[in-house]
Amino acid sequence: MREILAMLIERGFLHLNQGKHYWVREAYPADAVSLRSISSDNFVVVDQTSGAPEIIAEVDFRSALQTLHEKAIYLLEGRRFIVEKMDYDERKAYVKRTEVDYYTNAISYRNVKVLEEFRGEEIAGARKSHGEVHVARQVVGFKKVKFHTMENVGFGNLQLPQDDLQTTSFWLRLDGKQVAALGGTPDERVLAVWGLSYILHRLAPLFLMCDAGDIDEAVCDDQTGSPLTPVQQRPAAFRREPLPSQFDPVIFLYDNYPGGIGLSEPLFRLSGRLIEHAAEVVAQCECSAGCPSCVGAHIDPGRNLKRMVVEILAGLGAVRST
């Protein structure tokens, strides 16, 4: 702290008088710090329902790519708006009031590259780590999710600019041989890994005491360094590309802010409890093949992906009886 204060005095921000530090600049620090987001590059939401354009909200850049793309359902104060146009260059999204029984979730390609491992540890069936990562994200589509039931009721394709994020992350590198032993098709095994990522991602905020939007998830192949994306979640033009028959999946849970906000290290420490709790939730869920309350909802109910997730959790040493 003394070094920081000395630097601020040297640069003319502070004045030391009788053991006390005083701010001497005309602008006060809080004026340049947003309490809502880190980035100052925001989109404005323009309501055109009445014919006269009216600005009704402001959304930070990264959230805008996820929530203000064309055909997205934007929720504000209990009202529903459909995004008719997103002007990326002008940072504006034009919306109109609508009455629909669904909301939208953006589908993103996330490719994560590890820059530095701060700490790693071998555990049963995996290696857990935390450190600094680079995340390349691109919104390639969206799905329509029905209120209350969480059913997928439709999809759409998008092509938005790539967004780069350097942050901190916790990651879990699964044993590729154990994943291959699950059987099924490569797509089913990838969906099972995403099912595990789904439950870990949704339980992590309970342990970290943070908002669900403070962390995000990604699944990549450690062999190729490429994202592992289920065929059904790809844009139509890429659905014919086959998944590798063998892969070493890595689940990333990363801080959703530039530079990180200190969530990866406690998640590394609490990962054992997180995995145990995930096993309890999956075992106690009354569904037969997977649902939004445990490992996520899937289009094909004939795929018992829940069984695969249970087997992965058992390989991680988390065994829970139903």
Tab-separated table of N, CA and C in Angstrom, residues 152-294:
chain	number	residue	atom	x	y	z
A	152	ASN	N	-36.257	-26.275	-25.070
A	152	ASN	CA	-35.737	-25.632	-26.279
A	152	ASN	C	-36.820	-25.659	-27.348
A	153	VAL	N	-37.243	-24.494	-27.816
A	153	VAL	CA	-38.346	-24.435	-28.782
A	153	VAL	C	-37.910	-23.858	-30.127
A	154	GLY	N	-36.624	-23.670	-30.338
A	154	GLY	CA	-36.170	-23.172	-31.631
A	154	GLY	C	-34.722	-22.711	-31.595
A	155	PHE	N	-34.143	-22.567	-32.781
A	155	PHE	CA	-32.757	-22.137	-32.930
A	155	PHE	C	-32.667	-21.083	-34.027
A	156	GLY	N	-31.580	-20.347	-34.026
A	156	GLY	CA	-31.290	-19.404	-35.100
A	156	GLY	C	-29.789	-19.263	-35.266
A	157	ASN	N	-29.336	-18.934	-36.468
A	157	ASN	CA	-27.909	-18.766	-36.755
A	157	ASN	C	-27.526	-17.293	-36.727
A	158	LEU	N	-26.322	-17.006	-36.236
A	158	LEU	CA	-25.793	-15.649	-36.173
A	158	LEU	C	-24.318	-15.679	-36.549
A	159	GLN	N	-23.768	-14.517	-36.844
A	159	GLN	CA	-22.339	-14.407	-37.124
A	159	GLN	C	-21.881	-13.037	-36.639
A	160	LEU	N	-21.505	-12.955	-35.357
A	160	LEU	CA	-21.065	-11.699	-34.769
A	160	LEU	C	-19.543	-11.675	-34.669
A	161	PRO	N	-18.944	-10.490	-34.512
A	161	PRO	CA	-17.481	-10.397	-34.409
A	161	PRO	C	-16.951	-11.151	-33.190
A	162	GLN	N	-15.716	-11.610	-33.297
A	162	GLN	CA	-15.077	-12.322	-32.190
A	162	GLN	C	-14.746	-11.357	-31.068
A	163	ASP	N	-14.897	-11.834	-29.842
A	163	ASP	CA	-14.599	-11.051	-28.643
A	163	ASP	C	-13.484	-11.762	-27.889
A	164	ASP	N	-12.398	-11.055	-27.587
A	164	ASP	CA	-11.257	-11.653	-26.886
A	164	ASP	C	-11.242	-11.215	-25.434
A	165	LEU	N	-10.913	-12.156	-24.564
A	165	LEU	CA	-10.913	-11.898	-23.125
A	165	LEU	C	-9.704	-12.580	-22.498
A	166	GLN	N	-8.908	-11.820	-21.773
A	166	GLN	CA	-7.810	-12.394	-20.991
A	166	GLN	C	-8.213	-12.325	-19.531
A	167	THR	N	-8.263	-13.479	-18.877
A	167	THR	CA	-8.818	-13.545	-17.535
A	167	THR	C	-8.185	-14.705	-16.775
A	168	THR	N	-8.725	-15.020	-15.610
A	168	THR	CA	-8.265	-16.167	-14.830
A	168	THR	C	-9.340	-17.240	-14.838
A	169	SER	N	-8.917	-18.487	-14.650
A	169	SER	CA	-9.852	-19.596	-14.791
A	169	SER	C	-9.457	-20.764	-13.893
A	170	PHE	N	-10.464	-21.547	-13.523
A	170	PHE	CA	-10.266	-22.885	-12.965
A	170	PHE	C	-10.553	-23.866	-14.091
A	171	TRP	N	-9.759	-24.920	-14.201
A	171	TRP	CA	-10.075	-25.913	-15.231
A	171	TRP	C	-9.824	-27.329	-14.720
A	172	LEU	N	-10.548	-28.238	-15.332
A	172	LEU	CA	-10.532	-29.648	-14.961
A	172	LEU	C	-10.243	-30.453	-16.224
A	173	ARG	N	-9.061	-31.061	-16.300
A	173	ARG	CA	-8.692	-31.873	-17.462
A	173	ARG	C	-9.047	-33.321	-17.167
A	174	LEU	N	-10.046	-33.838	-17.865
A	174	LEU	CA	-10.515	-35.196	-17.636
A	174	LEU	C	-9.612	-36.211	-18.329
A	175	ASP	N	-9.618	-37.431	-17.813
A	175	ASP	CA	-8.854	-38.524	-18.412
A	175	ASP	C	-9.550	-38.965	-19.695
A	176	GLY	N	-8.883	-38.763	-20.839
A	176	GLY	CA	-9.492	-39.102	-22.121
A	176	GLY	C	-9.851	-40.568	-22.249
A	177	LYS	N	-9.053	-41.458	-21.653
A	177	LYS	CA	-9.341	-42.891	-21.730
A	177	LYS	C	-10.618	-43.234	-20.964
A	178	GLN	N	-10.813	-42.602	-19.811
A	178	GLN	CA	-12.036	-42.848	-19.050
A	178	GLN	C	-13.260	-42.325	-19.791
A	179	VAL	N	-13.112	-41.198	-20.460
A	179	VAL	CA	-14.232	-40.652	-21.235
A	179	VAL	C	-14.547	-41.571	-22.411
A	180	ALA	N	-13.521	-42.086	-23.087
A	180	ALA	CA	-13.740	-42.998	-24.212
A	180	ALA	C	-14.435	-44.275	-23.758
A	181	ALA	N	-14.160	-44.702	-22.506
A	181	ALA	CA	-14.760	-45.929	-21.980
A	181	ALA	C	-16.253	-45.786	-21.696
A	182	LEU	N	-16.777	-44.575	-21.777
A	182	LEU	CA	-18.212	-44.376	-21.561
A	182	LEU	C	-19.040	-45.025	-22.660
A	183	GLY	N	-18.422	-45.258	-23.825
A	183	GLY	CA	-19.156	-45.807	-24.955
A	183	GLY	C	-19.936	-44.724	-25.674
A	184	GLY	N	-20.863	-45.138	-26.526
A	184	GLY	CA	-21.654	-44.180	-27.281
A	184	GLY	C	-20.845	-43.542	-28.394
A	185	THR	N	-21.455	-42.589	-29.068
A	185	THR	CA	-20.797	-41.882	-30.161
A	185	THR	C	-19.945	-40.742	-29.614
A	186	PRO	N	-18.990	-40.227	-30.408
A	186	PRO	CA	-18.225	-39.064	-29.955
A	186	PRO	C	-19.119	-37.888	-29.570
A	187	ASP	N	-20.204	-37.673	-30.322
A	187	ASP	CA	-21.105	-36.565	-30.009
A	187	ASP	C	-21.776	-36.774	-28.659
A	188	GLU	N	-22.148	-38.014	-28.343
A	188	GLU	CA	-22.770	-38.293	-27.050
A	188	GLU	C	-21.782	-38.080	-25.911
A	189	ARG	N	-20.530	-38.447	-26.124
A	189	ARG	CA	-19.527	-38.245	-25.073
A	189	ARG	C	-19.248	-36.759	-24.865
A	190	VAL	N	-19.216	-35.994	-25.964
A	190	VAL	CA	-19.041	-34.545	-25.829
A	190	VAL	C	-20.228	-33.934	-25.089
A	191	LEU	N	-21.440	-34.373	-25.424
A	191	LEU	CA	-22.626	-33.882	-24.719
A	191	LEU	C	-22.567	-34.230	-23.239
A	192	ALA	N	-22.036	-35.408	-22.901
A	192	ALA	CA	-21.914	-35.797	-21.499
A	192	ALA	C	-20.935	-34.889	-20.758
A	193	VAL	N	-19.809	-34.555	-21.407
A	193	VAL	CA	-18.848	-33.641	-20.781
A	193	VAL	C	-19.480	-32.271	-20.592
A	194	TRP	N	-20.258	-31.823	-21.596
A	194	TRP	CA	-20.969	-30.555	-21.457
A	194	TRP	C	-22.019	-30.644	-20.350
A	195	GLY	N	-22.614	-31.828	-20.160
A	195	GLY	CA	-23.555	-32.010	-19.059
A	195	GLY	C	-22.885	-31.828	-17.714
A	196	LEU	N	-21.662	-32.351	-17.577
A	196	LEU	CA	-20.908	-32.148	-16.343
A	196	LEU	C	-20.548	-30.680	-16.170
A	197	SER	N	-20.104	-30.043	-17.261
A	197	SER	CA	-19.789	-28.616	-17.200
A	197	SER	C	-21.017	-27.808	-16.796
A	198	TYR	N	-22.181	-28.205	-17.319
A	198	TYR	CA	-23.448	-27.517	-17.030
A	198	TYR	C	-23.725	-27.500	-15.531
A	199	ILE	N	-23.644	-28.661	-14.887
A	199	ILE	CA	-23.985	-28.722	-13.467
A	199	ILE	C	-22.919	-28.032	-12.612
A	200	LEU	N	-21.639	-28.167	-12.980
A	200	LEU	CA	-20.584	-27.490	-12.226
A	200	LEU	C	-20.716	-25.974	-12.338
A	201	HIS	N	-21.016	-25.506	-13.549
A	201	HIS	CA	-21.151	-24.064	-13.782
A	201	HIS	C	-22.302	-23.472	-12.980
A	202	ARG	N	-23.392	-24.222	-12.852
A	202	ARG	CA	-24.565	-23.696	-12.153
A	202	ARG	C	-24.476	-23.827	-10.642
A	203	LEU	N	-23.635	-24.728	-10.156
A	203	LEU	CA	-23.447	-24.865	-8.714
A	203	LEU	C	-22.323	-23.978	-8.184
A	204	ALA	N	-21.362	-23.632	-9.024
A	204	ALA	CA	-20.201	-22.860	-8.578
A	204	ALA	C	-20.570	-21.553	-7.879
A	205	PRO	N	-21.559	-20.767	-8.371
A	205	PRO	CA	-21.895	-19.522	-7.672
A	205	PRO	C	-22.361	-19.724	-6.230
A	206	LEU	N	-22.916	-20.892	-5.914
A	206	LEU	CA	-23.335	-21.167	-4.538
A	206	LEU	C	-22.131	-21.254	-3.607
A	207	PHE	N	-21.021	-21.756	-4.112
A	207	PHE	CA	-19.810	-21.874	-3.308
A	207	PHE	C	-19.010	-20.581	-3.298
A	208	LEU	N	-19.078	-19.825	-4.380
A	208	LEU	CA	-18.297	-18.595	-4.498
A	208	LEU	C	-19.041	-17.374	-3.983
A	209	MET	N	-20.350	-17.517	-3.729
A	209	MET	CA	-21.195	-16.391	-3.296
A	209	MET	C	-21.124	-15.253	-4.311
A	210	CYS	N	-21.260	-15.604	-5.588
A	210	CYS	CA	-21.218	-14.605	-6.649
A	210	CYS	C	-22.446	-14.761	-7.529
A	211	ASP	N	-22.595	-13.855	-8.481
A	211	ASP	CA	-23.690	-13.947	-9.439
A	211	ASP	C	-23.345	-14.984	-10.503
A	212	ALA	N	-24.380	-15.632	-11.048
A	212	ALA	CA	-24.148	-16.655	-12.069
A	212	ALA	C	-23.434	-16.084	-13.288
A	213	GLY	N	-23.656	-14.807	-13.587
A	213	GLY	CA	-23.013	-14.192	-14.740
A	213	GLY	C	-21.559	-13.821	-14.518
A	214	ASP	N	-21.055	-13.981	-13.290
A	214	ASP	CA	-19.661	-13.640	-13.011
A	214	ASP	C	-18.688	-14.687	-13.533
A	215	ILE	N	-19.190	-15.892	-13.803
A	215	ILE	CA	-18.337	-16.941	-14.357
A	215	ILE	C	-18.987	-17.500	-15.614
A	216	ASP	N	-18.158	-18.010	-16.506
A	216	ASP	CA	-18.656	-18.630	-17.731
A	216	ASP	C	-17.943	-19.958	-17.917
A	217	GLU	N	-18.401	-20.747	-18.882
A	217	GLU	CA	-17.870	-22.092	-19.060
A	217	GLU	C	-17.417	-22.301	-20.500
A	218	ALA	N	-16.516	-23.242	-20.667
A	218	ALA	CA	-16.076	-23.671	-21.992
A	218	ALA	C	-15.550	-25.089	-21.878
A	219	VAL	N	-15.662	-25.840	-22.972
A	219	VAL	CA	-15.119	-27.198	-23.038
A	219	VAL	C	-14.237	-27.285	-24.277
A	220	CYS	N	-12.983	-27.663	-24.087
A	220	CYS	CA	-12.032	-27.744	-25.197
A	220	CYS	C	-11.328	-29.094	-25.186
A	221	ASP	N	-10.687	-29.401	-26.302
A	221	ASP	CA	-9.920	-30.635	-26.445
A	221	ASP	C	-8.451	-30.321	-26.203
A	222	ASP	N	-7.862	-30.951	-25.194
A	222	ASP	CA	-6.471	-30.673	-24.860
A	222	ASP	C	-5.520	-31.176	-25.940
A	223	GLN	N	-5.948	-32.147	-26.737
A	223	GLN	CA	-5.095	-32.680	-27.803
A	223	GLN	C	-4.935	-31.689	-28.948
A	224	THR	N	-6.025	-31.066	-29.346
A	224	THR	CA	-6.009	-30.182	-30.518
A	224	THR	C	-6.041	-28.702	-30.155
A	225	GLY	N	-6.414	-28.390	-28.912
A	225	GLY	CA	-6.565	-26.993	-28.524
A	225	GLY	C	-7.798	-26.333	-29.101
A	226	SER	N	-8.734	-27.136	-29.596
A	226	SER	CA	-9.949	-26.610	-30.224
A	226	SER	C	-11.148	-26.808	-29.306
A	227	PRO	N	-12.193	-25.990	-29.479
A	227	PRO	CA	-13.406	-26.190	-28.678
A	227	PRO	C	-14.110	-27.483	-29.049
A	228	LEU	N	-14.698	-28.131	-28.059
A	228	LEU	CA	-15.522	-29.321	-28.285
A	228	LEU	C	-16.976	-28.876	-28.248
A	229	THR	N	-17.586	-28.791	-29.408
A	229	THR	CA	-18.954	-28.298	-29.518
A	229	THR	C	-19.854	-29.402	-30.041
A	230	PRO	N	-20.922	-29.754	-29.312
A	230	PRO	CA	-21.856	-30.772	-29.813
A	230	PRO	C	-22.408	-30.385	-31.174
A	231	VAL	N	-22.651	-31.383	-32.008
A	231	VAL	CA	-23.118	-31.135	-33.372
A	231	VAL	C	-24.392	-30.309	-33.376
A	232	GLN	N	-25.328	-30.593	-32.461
A	232	GLN	CA	-26.619	-29.919	-32.467
A	232	GLN	C	-26.515	-28.446	-32.086
A	233	GLN	N	-25.391	-28.030	-31.482
A	233	GLN	CA	-25.221	-26.640	-31.088
A	233	GLN	C	-24.408	-25.843	-32.104
A	234	ARG	N	-24.037	-26.459	-33.203
A	234	ARG	CA	-23.259	-25.763	-34.219
A	234	ARG	C	-24.168	-25.070	-35.218
A	235	PRO	N	-23.648	-24.035	-35.894
A	235	PRO	CA	-24.391	-23.480	-37.025
A	235	PRO	C	-24.579	-24.550	-38.089
A	236	ALA	N	-25.613	-24.425	-38.884
A	236	ALA	CA	-25.944	-25.451	-39.877
A	236	ALA	C	-24.771	-25.757	-40.805
A	237	ALA	N	-23.984	-24.741	-41.152
A	237	ALA	CA	-22.885	-24.938	-42.106
A	237	ALA	C	-21.762	-25.810	-41.556
A	238	PHE	N	-21.694	-25.986	-40.217
A	238	PHE	CA	-20.587	-26.730	-39.617
A	238	PHE	C	-21.027	-28.056	-39.001
A	239	ARG	N	-22.277	-28.439	-39.204
A	239	ARG	CA	-22.757	-29.651	-38.545
A	239	ARG	C	-22.246	-30.929	-39.185
A	240	ARG	N	-21.719	-30.846	-40.394
A	240	ARG	CA	-21.217	-32.049	-41.058
A	240	ARG	C	-19.782	-32.369	-40.665
A	241	GLU	N	-19.098	-31.443	-40.007
A	241	GLU	CA	-17.723	-31.705	-39.591
A	241	GLU	C	-17.730	-32.698	-38.432
A	242	PRO	N	-17.044	-33.839	-38.568
A	242	PRO	CA	-17.092	-34.860	-37.518
A	242	PRO	C	-16.281	-34.465	-36.292
A	243	LEU	N	-16.708	-34.967	-35.150
A	243	LEU	CA	-15.938	-34.809	-33.929
A	243	LEU	C	-14.824	-35.855	-33.904
A	244	PRO	N	-13.703	-35.573	-33.236
A	244	PRO	CA	-12.651	-36.593	-33.127
A	244	PRO	C	-13.139	-37.779	-32.300
A	245	SER	N	-12.704	-38.972	-32.678
A	245	SER	CA	-13.132	-40.166	-31.942
A	245	SER	C	-12.465	-40.247	-30.574
A	246	GLN	N	-11.256	-39.688	-30.461
A	246	GLN	CA	-10.541	-39.646	-29.187
A	246	GLN	C	-10.241	-38.188	-28.844
A	247	PHE	N	-10.489	-37.808	-27.607
A	247	PHE	CA	-10.196	-36.442	-27.180
A	247	PHE	C	-9.970	-36.422	-25.673
A	248	ASP	N	-9.240	-35.408	-25.230
A	248	ASP	CA	-8.980	-35.183	-23.804
A	248	ASP	C	-9.707	-33.906	-23.392
A	249	PRO	N	-10.931	-34.026	-22.894
A	249	PRO	CA	-11.732	-32.832	-22.625
A	249	PRO	C	-11.243	-32.049	-21.414
A	250	VAL	N	-11.286	-30.732	-21.555
A	250	VAL	CA	-10.947	-29.824	-20.462
A	250	VAL	C	-12.140	-28.905	-20.227
A	251	ILE	N	-12.638	-28.889	-18.996
A	251	ILE	CA	-13.745	-28.008	-18.617
A	251	ILE	C	-13.158	-26.756	-17.974
A	252	PHE	N	-13.460	-25.604	-18.539
A	252	PHE	CA	-12.997	-24.325	-18.000
A	252	PHE	C	-14.167	-23.593	-17.350
A	253	LEU	N	-13.966	-23.108	-16.136
A	253	LEU	CA	-14.889	-22.177	-15.478
A	253	LEU	C	-14.081	-20.908	-15.216
A	254	TYR	N	-14.315	-19.882	-16.035
A	254	TYR	CA	-13.452	-18.706	-15.989
A	254	TYR	C	-14.207	-17.461	-15.533
A	255	ASP	N	-13.441	-16.538	-14.948
A	255	ASP	CA	-14.000	-15.252	-14.540
A	255	ASP	C	-14.434	-14.493	-15.786
A	256	ASN	N	-15.646	-13.998	-15.777
A	256	ASN	CA	-16.212	-13.381	-16.978
A	256	ASN	C	-15.888	-11.888	-17.057
A	257	TYR	N	-14.687	-11.510	-16.611
A	257	TYR	CA	-14.269	-10.111	-16.614
A	257	TYR	C	-12.790	-10.031	-16.983
A	258	PRO	N	-12.386	-8.975	-17.684
A	258	PRO	CA	-10.974	-8.834	-18.056
A	258	PRO	C	-10.073	-8.843	-16.826
A	259	GLY	N	-9.027	-9.645	-16.874
A	259	GLY	CA	-8.079	-9.711	-15.770
A	259	GLY	C	-8.495	-10.621	-14.640
A	260	GLY	N	-9.780	-11.002	-14.608
A	260	GLY	CA	-10.282	-11.853	-13.531
A	260	GLY	C	-10.641	-11.049	-12.297
A	261	ILE	N	-11.500	-11.617	-11.467
A	261	ILE	CA	-11.928	-10.935	-10.237
A	261	ILE	C	-11.714	-11.820	-9.008
A	262	GLY	N	-10.804	-12.783	-9.113
A	262	GLY	CA	-10.423	-13.568	-7.946
A	262	GLY	C	-11.293	-14.763	-7.635
A	263	LEU	N	-11.988	-15.314	-8.634
A	263	LEU	CA	-12.871	-16.452	-8.381
A	263	LEU	C	-12.202	-17.798	-8.663
A	264	SER	N	-11.183	-17.821	-9.494
A	264	SER	CA	-10.600	-19.103	-9.906
A	264	SER	C	-9.848	-19.793	-8.771
A	265	GLU	N	-9.144	-19.041	-7.937
A	265	GLU	CA	-8.364	-19.660	-6.862
A	265	GLU	C	-9.264	-20.313	-5.810
A	266	PRO	N	-10.306	-19.628	-5.301
A	266	PRO	CA	-11.209	-20.321	-4.368
A	266	PRO	C	-11.950	-21.484	-5.007
A	267	LEU	N	-12.249	-21.385	-6.301
A	267	LEU	CA	-12.905	-22.503	-6.979
A	267	LEU	C	-11.961	-23.705	-7.051
A	268	PHE	N	-10.683	-23.450	-7.228
A	268	PHE	CA	-9.679	-24.519	-7.205
A	268	PHE	C	-9.676	-25.199	-5.839
A	269	ARG	N	-9.701	-24.409	-4.764
A	269	ARG	CA	-9.683	-24.972	-3.412
A	269	ARG	C	-10.966	-25.733	-3.088
A	270	LEU	N	-12.098	-25.242	-3.588
A	270	LEU	CA	-13.401	-25.826	-3.248
A	270	LEU	C	-13.864	-26.865	-4.258
A	271	SER	N	-13.026	-27.203	-5.222
A	271	SER	CA	-13.474	-28.070	-6.316
A	271	SER	C	-13.920	-29.447	-5.837
A	272	GLY	N	-13.284	-29.985	-4.794
A	272	GLY	CA	-13.702	-31.283	-4.273
A	272	GLY	C	-15.129	-31.262	-3.771
A	273	ARG	N	-15.477	-30.240	-3.015
A	273	ARG	CA	-16.852	-30.091	-2.520
A	273	ARG	C	-17.819	-29.837	-3.669
A	274	LEU	N	-17.366	-29.067	-4.659
A	274	LEU	CA	-18.220	-28.779	-5.817
A	274	LEU	C	-18.568	-30.064	-6.561
A	275	ILE	N	-17.584	-30.917	-6.786
A	275	ILE	CA	-17.817	-32.178	-7.495
A	275	ILE	C	-18.724	-33.089	-6.681
A	276	GLU	N	-18.504	-33.164	-5.360
A	276	GLU	CA	-19.356	-33.987	-4.499
A	276	GLU	C	-20.805	-33.505	-4.545
A	277	HIS	N	-20.990	-32.195	-4.491
A	277	HIS	CA	-22.347	-31.645	-4.504
A	277	HIS	C	-23.005	-31.881	-5.859
A	278	ALA	N	-22.230	-31.789	-6.929
A	278	ALA	CA	-22.772	-32.075	-8.261
A	278	ALA	C	-23.277	-33.509	-8.331
A	279	ALA	N	-22.522	-34.441	-7.759
A	279	ALA	CA	-22.951	-35.839	-7.752
A	279	ALA	C	-24.250	-36.015	-6.971
A	280	GLU	N	-24.389	-35.296	-5.863
A	280	GLU	CA	-25.618	-35.377	-5.068
A	280	GLU	C	-26.820	-34.855	-5.850
A	281	VAL	N	-26.642	-33.716	-6.513
A	281	VAL	CA	-27.749	-33.116	-7.267
A	281	VAL	C	-28.191	-34.035	-8.395
A	282	VAL	N	-27.237	-34.590	-9.130
A	282	VAL	CA	-27.575	-35.470	-10.251
A	282	VAL	C	-28.255	-36.736	-9.750
A	283	ALA	N	-27.757	-37.312	-8.648
A	283	ALA	CA	-28.328	-38.549	-8.122
A	283	ALA	C	-29.741	-38.344	-7.590
A	284	GLN	N	-30.003	-37.187	-6.996
A	284	GLN	CA	-31.307	-36.939	-6.383
A	284	GLN	C	-32.350	-36.434	-7.374
A	285	CYS	N	-31.916	-36.044	-8.571
A	285	CYS	CA	-32.875	-35.567	-9.570
A	285	CYS	C	-33.732	-36.742	-10.046
A	286	GLU	N	-35.030	-36.529	-10.170
A	286	GLU	CA	-35.957	-37.612	-10.495
A	286	GLU	C	-36.048	-37.915	-11.983
A	287	CYS	N	-35.388	-37.137	-12.832
A	287	CYS	CA	-35.450	-37.399	-14.271
A	287	CYS	C	-34.699	-38.687	-14.603
A	288	SER	N	-34.953	-39.231	-15.777
A	288	SER	CA	-34.326	-40.493	-16.162
A	288	SER	C	-33.105	-40.312	-17.050
A	289	ALA	N	-33.110	-39.299	-17.919
A	289	ALA	CA	-32.037	-39.171	-18.903
A	289	ALA	C	-31.372	-37.805	-18.919
A	290	GLY	N	-31.759	-36.904	-18.017
A	290	GLY	CA	-31.188	-35.567	-17.992
A	290	GLY	C	-32.242	-34.501	-18.183
A	291	CYS	N	-32.132	-33.416	-17.432
A	291	CYS	CA	-33.105	-32.322	-17.504
A	291	CYS	C	-32.405	-31.033	-17.095
A	292	PRO	N	-33.056	-29.869	-17.244
A	292	PRO	CA	-32.413	-28.606	-16.878
A	292	PRO	C	-32.029	-28.498	-15.407
A	293	SER	N	-32.623	-29.336	-14.540
A	293	SER	CA	-32.302	-29.278	-13.116
A	293	SER	C	-31.012	-30.008	-12.770
A	294	CYS	N	-30.505	-30.826	-13.698
A	294	CYS	CA	-29.270	-31.549	-13.376
A	294	CYS	C	-28.215	-31.350	-14.464
